[in-house]
């Protein structure tokens, strides 16, 4: 029964159809291309794919401005191609999550066009209007420096409309029962076409009270239960993975006391403090974020990640902490974005140093929850800072050293392929790394395999074991009589630590599951571990008899 909760021990791979693989040679990635690359994705060992928006859209926010929720953008293919893709995933045992962008539509959506044209339109009340410009219209913009206001006057409507994000993304009036019903219908539609759930965009804004009259908008949490219930009735194993950059104390409201709201959320506090730990060599803040996000219902789960398609948002760190991360990973103004984050990909942040990349991914994969990686991470792809805003980290997948990195036969790819510097496609690509046993790609495949074999992380409880060294993180996970001990050395130099795993008689032996080195405790029950610079060690506690103790999940 419990194995039905597939998302508790999953590895999620996020990609954009647009920049993954172009089959028809028009320069734009498509579902046919993606389907042809499914064996590559399956080979990595991931268990689920998260697709970024692929519905028809004017494309002003990379598809996060949808103009038709029930179709595939013709640039990417047809609904038929989509179903071919979900079928291909099913055959390979891979689940599909898709983005659900319902906080707002595109201003080109027929609902908005109707709403603005006529005060009596049935869609008028699907959006948020105000006759005058609200006094706080310039507060709460999500993209400072690019977006000026959250209220814009529409000439045709003769009124101001509310938009939390860019002005071409009018907010839906999600409190309107008709809008809620439509959201359910959209979910129901894609569920029928083979998806296992949704990455819900901008959840705190979806559920916020909206309108000029709300000075301190409250969250309408019961809405999350409505979505969840509907999904479960239609298809029991489908989930919602929420994008909610919130304070830890609110987590339980999103998951629901009884786990009856959304099943998953990205763990933004851990994400930010993990980068701080990498930048400062001090794990204290990370341990605090872990502790603050510990509490959750049994069936709930966090998505852990390093970089995504947006900027690395450091908005919840203190000014000094943020400055430390900026200095280490994004010192130039051009690398920073929206006064709060870094827009680079991970590999350039870490100077393309494979050892540090391995440390970062190993650390993220060992955080309590389900790891989420992004296309190109597995080969250490770079960025193109000449592209505006977040586009710098959204360049096409680098498959080979052929022209355009093998992404397209066209000379005119939808975004330029990286063709200069150390991250250029001619030497950084899948084909090359497939051949090399020590490549990041082959390492990542092994990491994913190992992570799947350690369900303790997704399911179990953990404790942090103090070694007196702030740059070393030792975590022990326990689940169903099994324990694993995971050690990371964030120092750029070797370090010696002494650890008592604290598992009684089983503590004597630690079996290394990355390399073949084991460790025996001394007569005081301590393990003396010599860690190289940036070392990561994963151990089973108590040796190989875990195979006998292990219960089926
Ligand atoms: C989310 C997406 C981001 C998008 C925004 C507006 O934050 O991750 O890419 O711009 O929502 O839809």
Short mmCIF file of N, CA, C and O in Angstrom, two decimals, residues 315-382:
data_model
loop_
_atom_site.label_atom_id
_atom_site.label_comp_id
_atom_site.label_asym_id
_atom_site.label_seq_id
_atom_site.Cartn_x
_atom_site.Cartn_y
_atom_site.Cartn_z
N UNK A 315 16.33 35.70 -1.27
CA UNK A 315 15.57 36.75 -0.58
C UNK A 315 15.34 36.51 0.90
O UNK A 315 15.03 37.44 1.64
N UNK A 316 15.46 35.27 1.34
CA UNK A 316 15.18 34.99 2.75
C UNK A 316 16.45 34.93 3.61
O UNK A 316 16.37 34.67 4.80
N UNK A 317 17.59 35.14 2.98
CA UNK A 317 18.82 35.22 3.77
C UNK A 317 18.96 36.65 4.31
O UNK A 317 18.36 37.58 3.77
N UNK A 318 19.78 36.82 5.33
CA UNK A 318 20.05 38.18 5.80
C UNK A 318 20.93 38.87 4.75
O UNK A 318 21.51 38.21 3.88
N UNK A 319 21.03 40.18 4.86
CA UNK A 319 21.81 40.94 3.88
C UNK A 319 23.26 40.44 3.80
O UNK A 319 23.81 40.25 2.71
N UNK A 320 23.84 40.19 4.98
CA UNK A 320 25.25 39.74 5.01
C UNK A 320 25.38 38.35 4.40
O UNK A 320 26.32 38.07 3.66
N UNK A 321 24.42 37.49 4.76
CA UNK A 321 24.50 36.12 4.22
C UNK A 321 24.36 36.15 2.69
O UNK A 321 25.09 35.47 1.97
N UNK A 322 23.42 36.98 2.22
CA UNK A 322 23.21 37.08 0.77
C UNK A 322 24.50 37.58 0.10
O UNK A 322 24.91 37.08 -0.94
N UNK A 323 25.13 38.54 0.74
CA UNK A 323 26.36 39.10 0.20
C UNK A 323 27.45 38.04 0.10
O UNK A 323 28.20 37.98 -0.88
N UNK A 324 27.50 37.16 1.11
CA UNK A 324 28.48 36.07 1.09
C UNK A 324 28.25 35.17 -0.13
O UNK A 324 29.20 34.77 -0.82
N UNK A 325 26.97 34.87 -0.41
CA UNK A 325 26.68 34.00 -1.55
C UNK A 325 26.97 34.74 -2.86
O UNK A 325 27.56 34.18 -3.79
N UNK A 326 26.58 36.00 -2.91
CA UNK A 326 26.89 36.81 -4.11
C UNK A 326 28.39 36.79 -4.39
O UNK A 326 28.83 36.57 -5.52
N UNK A 327 29.17 37.06 -3.35
CA UNK A 327 30.62 37.14 -3.56
C UNK A 327 31.20 35.82 -4.06
O UNK A 327 32.06 35.80 -4.93
N UNK A 328 30.68 34.72 -3.51
CA UNK A 328 31.24 33.42 -3.89
C UNK A 328 30.76 32.98 -5.28
O UNK A 328 31.53 32.43 -6.06
N UNK A 329 29.48 33.22 -5.59
CA UNK A 329 28.90 32.58 -6.78
C UNK A 329 28.38 33.53 -7.86
O UNK A 329 28.06 33.08 -8.95
N UNK A 330 28.25 34.81 -7.53
CA UNK A 330 27.73 35.73 -8.54
C UNK A 330 28.19 37.14 -8.28
O UNK A 330 27.38 38.04 -8.09
N UNK A 331 29.53 37.39 -8.30
CA UNK A 331 30.06 38.69 -7.88
C UNK A 331 29.68 39.85 -8.82
O UNK A 331 29.54 40.96 -8.35
N UNK A 332 29.52 39.57 -10.12
CA UNK A 332 29.22 40.68 -11.04
C UNK A 332 27.73 41.02 -11.00
O UNK A 332 26.89 40.13 -10.91
N UNK A 333 27.44 42.31 -11.15
CA UNK A 333 26.04 42.76 -11.15
C UNK A 333 25.22 41.99 -12.20
O UNK A 333 24.07 41.63 -12.00
N UNK A 334 25.87 41.73 -13.34
CA UNK A 334 25.20 41.05 -14.44
C UNK A 334 24.83 39.59 -14.13
O UNK A 334 24.05 38.96 -14.82
N UNK A 335 25.40 39.07 -13.06
CA UNK A 335 25.09 37.69 -12.67
C UNK A 335 23.90 37.67 -11.71
O UNK A 335 23.33 36.63 -11.41
N UNK A 336 23.57 38.86 -11.18
CA UNK A 336 22.51 38.96 -10.17
C UNK A 336 21.21 39.42 -10.83
O UNK A 336 21.21 39.95 -11.92
N UNK A 337 20.11 39.18 -10.11
CA UNK A 337 18.82 39.53 -10.71
C UNK A 337 17.80 39.89 -9.63
O UNK A 337 17.78 39.28 -8.56
N UNK A 338 16.93 40.83 -9.98
CA UNK A 338 15.79 41.25 -9.15
C UNK A 338 16.20 41.61 -7.71
O UNK A 338 15.44 41.38 -6.76
N UNK A 339 17.38 42.11 -7.52
CA UNK A 339 17.89 42.52 -6.20
C UNK A 339 17.90 41.40 -5.16
O UNK A 339 18.03 41.65 -3.97
N UNK A 340 17.72 40.17 -5.57
CA UNK A 340 17.63 39.13 -4.55
C UNK A 340 18.32 37.82 -4.94
O UNK A 340 18.41 36.91 -4.13
N UNK A 341 18.75 37.71 -6.20
CA UNK A 341 19.21 36.38 -6.57
C UNK A 341 20.32 36.35 -7.61
O UNK A 341 20.82 37.38 -8.06
N UNK A 342 20.66 35.12 -7.98
CA UNK A 342 21.72 34.88 -8.97
C UNK A 342 21.09 34.11 -10.13
O UNK A 342 20.34 33.16 -9.91
N UNK A 343 21.40 34.55 -11.35
CA UNK A 343 20.73 33.94 -12.49
C UNK A 343 21.56 32.90 -13.22
O UNK A 343 21.19 32.41 -14.27
N UNK A 344 22.72 32.55 -12.68
CA UNK A 344 23.60 31.61 -13.37
C UNK A 344 23.17 30.16 -13.16
O UNK A 344 22.44 29.85 -12.23
N UNK A 345 23.70 29.30 -14.00
CA UNK A 345 23.55 27.87 -13.75
C UNK A 345 24.56 27.45 -12.69
O UNK A 345 25.50 28.18 -12.37
N UNK A 346 24.39 26.23 -12.17
CA UNK A 346 25.26 25.80 -11.06
C UNK A 346 26.72 25.62 -11.48
O UNK A 346 27.64 26.05 -10.76
N UNK A 347 26.95 24.98 -12.62
CA UNK A 347 28.33 24.63 -12.98
C UNK A 347 29.23 25.87 -13.07
O UNK A 347 30.32 25.87 -12.48
N UNK A 348 28.81 26.94 -13.76
CA UNK A 348 29.68 28.13 -13.75
C UNK A 348 29.85 28.72 -12.36
O UNK A 348 30.94 29.23 -12.03
N UNK A 349 28.81 28.65 -11.52
CA UNK A 349 28.96 29.16 -10.15
C UNK A 349 30.11 28.46 -9.44
O UNK A 349 30.80 29.05 -8.61
N UNK A 350 30.26 27.18 -9.71
CA UNK A 350 31.29 26.40 -9.01
C UNK A 350 32.55 26.26 -9.87
O UNK A 350 33.35 25.32 -9.68
N UNK A 351 32.69 27.16 -10.83
CA UNK A 351 33.90 27.19 -11.65
C UNK A 351 34.09 25.93 -12.47
O UNK A 351 35.21 25.59 -12.86
N UNK A 352 33.00 25.21 -12.73
CA UNK A 352 33.08 23.99 -13.53
C UNK A 352 33.89 22.88 -12.86
O UNK A 352 34.28 21.91 -13.50
N UNK A 353 34.13 23.02 -11.57
CA UNK A 353 34.97 22.06 -10.83
C UNK A 353 34.13 20.82 -10.48
O UNK A 353 33.22 20.87 -9.67
N UNK A 354 34.47 19.69 -11.11
CA UNK A 354 33.61 18.51 -10.95
C UNK A 354 33.51 18.04 -9.50
O UNK A 354 32.47 17.59 -9.04
N UNK A 355 34.62 18.17 -8.79
CA UNK A 355 34.61 17.71 -7.39
C UNK A 355 33.57 18.52 -6.58
O UNK A 355 32.82 17.96 -5.79
N UNK A 356 33.55 19.84 -6.80
CA UNK A 356 32.59 20.66 -6.06
C UNK A 356 31.17 20.44 -6.55
O UNK A 356 30.22 20.49 -5.77
N UNK A 357 31.02 20.16 -7.84
CA UNK A 357 29.68 19.85 -8.36
C UNK A 357 29.17 18.57 -7.73
O UNK A 357 28.01 18.47 -7.31
N UNK A 358 30.06 17.58 -7.64
CA UNK A 358 29.65 16.31 -7.02
C UNK A 358 29.25 16.53 -5.57
O UNK A 358 28.24 16.01 -5.10
N UNK A 359 30.03 17.34 -4.87
CA UNK A 359 29.70 17.63 -3.47
C UNK A 359 28.30 18.28 -3.38
O UNK A 359 27.47 17.87 -2.58
N UNK A 360 28.06 19.26 -4.24
CA UNK A 360 26.78 19.98 -4.18
C UNK A 360 25.60 19.04 -4.48
O UNK A 360 24.59 19.05 -3.77
N UNK A 361 25.74 18.22 -5.51
CA UNK A 361 24.63 17.31 -5.84
C UNK A 361 24.48 16.22 -4.78
O UNK A 361 23.36 15.86 -4.42
N UNK A 362 25.59 15.69 -4.31
CA UNK A 362 25.50 14.67 -3.26
C UNK A 362 24.78 15.23 -2.04
O UNK A 362 23.90 14.59 -1.44
N UNK A 363 25.13 16.47 -1.68
CA UNK A 363 24.49 17.12 -0.53
C UNK A 363 22.99 17.28 -0.78
O UNK A 363 22.16 16.94 0.06
N UNK A 364 22.63 17.81 -1.94
CA UNK A 364 21.22 18.02 -2.23
C UNK A 364 20.45 16.69 -2.25
O UNK A 364 19.36 16.59 -1.72
N UNK A 365 21.05 15.66 -2.87
CA UNK A 365 20.38 14.35 -2.93
C UNK A 365 20.21 13.74 -1.53
O UNK A 365 19.43 12.81 -1.36
N UNK A 366 20.99 14.22 -0.57
CA UNK A 366 20.88 13.64 0.77
C UNK A 366 19.97 14.46 1.68
O UNK A 366 19.81 14.14 2.86
N UNK A 367 19.36 15.51 1.16
CA UNK A 367 18.43 16.30 1.97
C UNK A 367 17.10 15.55 2.09
O UNK A 367 16.69 14.86 1.15
N UNK A 368 16.41 15.69 3.24
CA UNK A 368 15.16 14.94 3.41
C UNK A 368 14.13 15.35 2.36
O UNK A 368 13.70 16.49 2.32
N UNK A 369 13.76 14.41 1.51
CA UNK A 369 12.80 14.73 0.46
C UNK A 369 13.15 14.02 -0.83
O UNK A 369 13.84 13.02 -0.84
N UNK A 370 12.67 14.61 -1.92
CA UNK A 370 12.80 14.03 -3.25
C UNK A 370 13.62 14.99 -4.11
O UNK A 370 13.25 16.15 -4.25
N UNK A 371 14.76 14.53 -4.66
CA UNK A 371 15.58 15.44 -5.45
C UNK A 371 14.97 15.81 -6.79
O UNK A 371 14.36 14.97 -7.46
N UNK A 372 15.14 17.07 -7.16
CA UNK A 372 14.66 17.55 -8.45
C UNK A 372 15.85 18.16 -9.19
O UNK A 372 16.49 19.08 -8.69
N UNK A 373 16.18 17.60 -10.36
CA UNK A 373 17.27 18.16 -11.14
C UNK A 373 16.72 18.73 -12.44
O UNK A 373 15.57 18.51 -12.78
N UNK A 374 17.54 19.43 -13.15
CA UNK A 374 17.09 20.13 -14.33
C UNK A 374 17.91 19.69 -15.53
O UNK A 374 19.11 19.42 -15.39
N UNK A 375 17.29 19.63 -16.69
CA UNK A 375 18.01 19.16 -17.89
C UNK A 375 19.34 19.92 -18.02
O UNK A 375 19.40 21.12 -17.77
N UNK A 376 20.36 19.20 -18.38
CA UNK A 376 21.67 19.85 -18.55
C UNK A 376 22.51 19.81 -17.29
O UNK A 376 23.73 19.87 -17.37
N UNK A 377 21.85 19.69 -16.11
CA UNK A 377 22.61 19.59 -14.86
C UNK A 377 23.55 18.39 -14.90
O UNK A 377 24.66 18.43 -14.37
N UNK A 378 23.05 17.32 -15.52
CA UNK A 378 23.78 16.06 -15.47
C UNK A 378 25.08 16.11 -16.26
O UNK A 378 25.94 15.24 -16.11
N UNK A 379 25.22 17.12 -17.14
CA UNK A 379 26.51 17.25 -17.84
C UNK A 379 27.23 18.53 -17.41
O UNK A 379 28.27 18.88 -17.95
N UNK A 380 26.64 19.27 -16.47
CA UNK A 380 27.27 20.50 -15.98
C UNK A 380 27.19 21.64 -16.97
O UNK A 380 28.18 22.37 -17.18
N UNK A 381 26.04 21.81 -17.60
CA UNK A 381 25.88 22.86 -18.59
C UNK A 381 26.06 24.26 -18.00
O UNK A 381 25.78 24.50 -16.83
N UNK A 382 26.48 25.19 -18.84
CA UNK A 382 26.72 26.56 -18.40
C UNK A 382 25.60 27.50 -18.79
O UNK A 382 24.49 27.07 -19.10
#
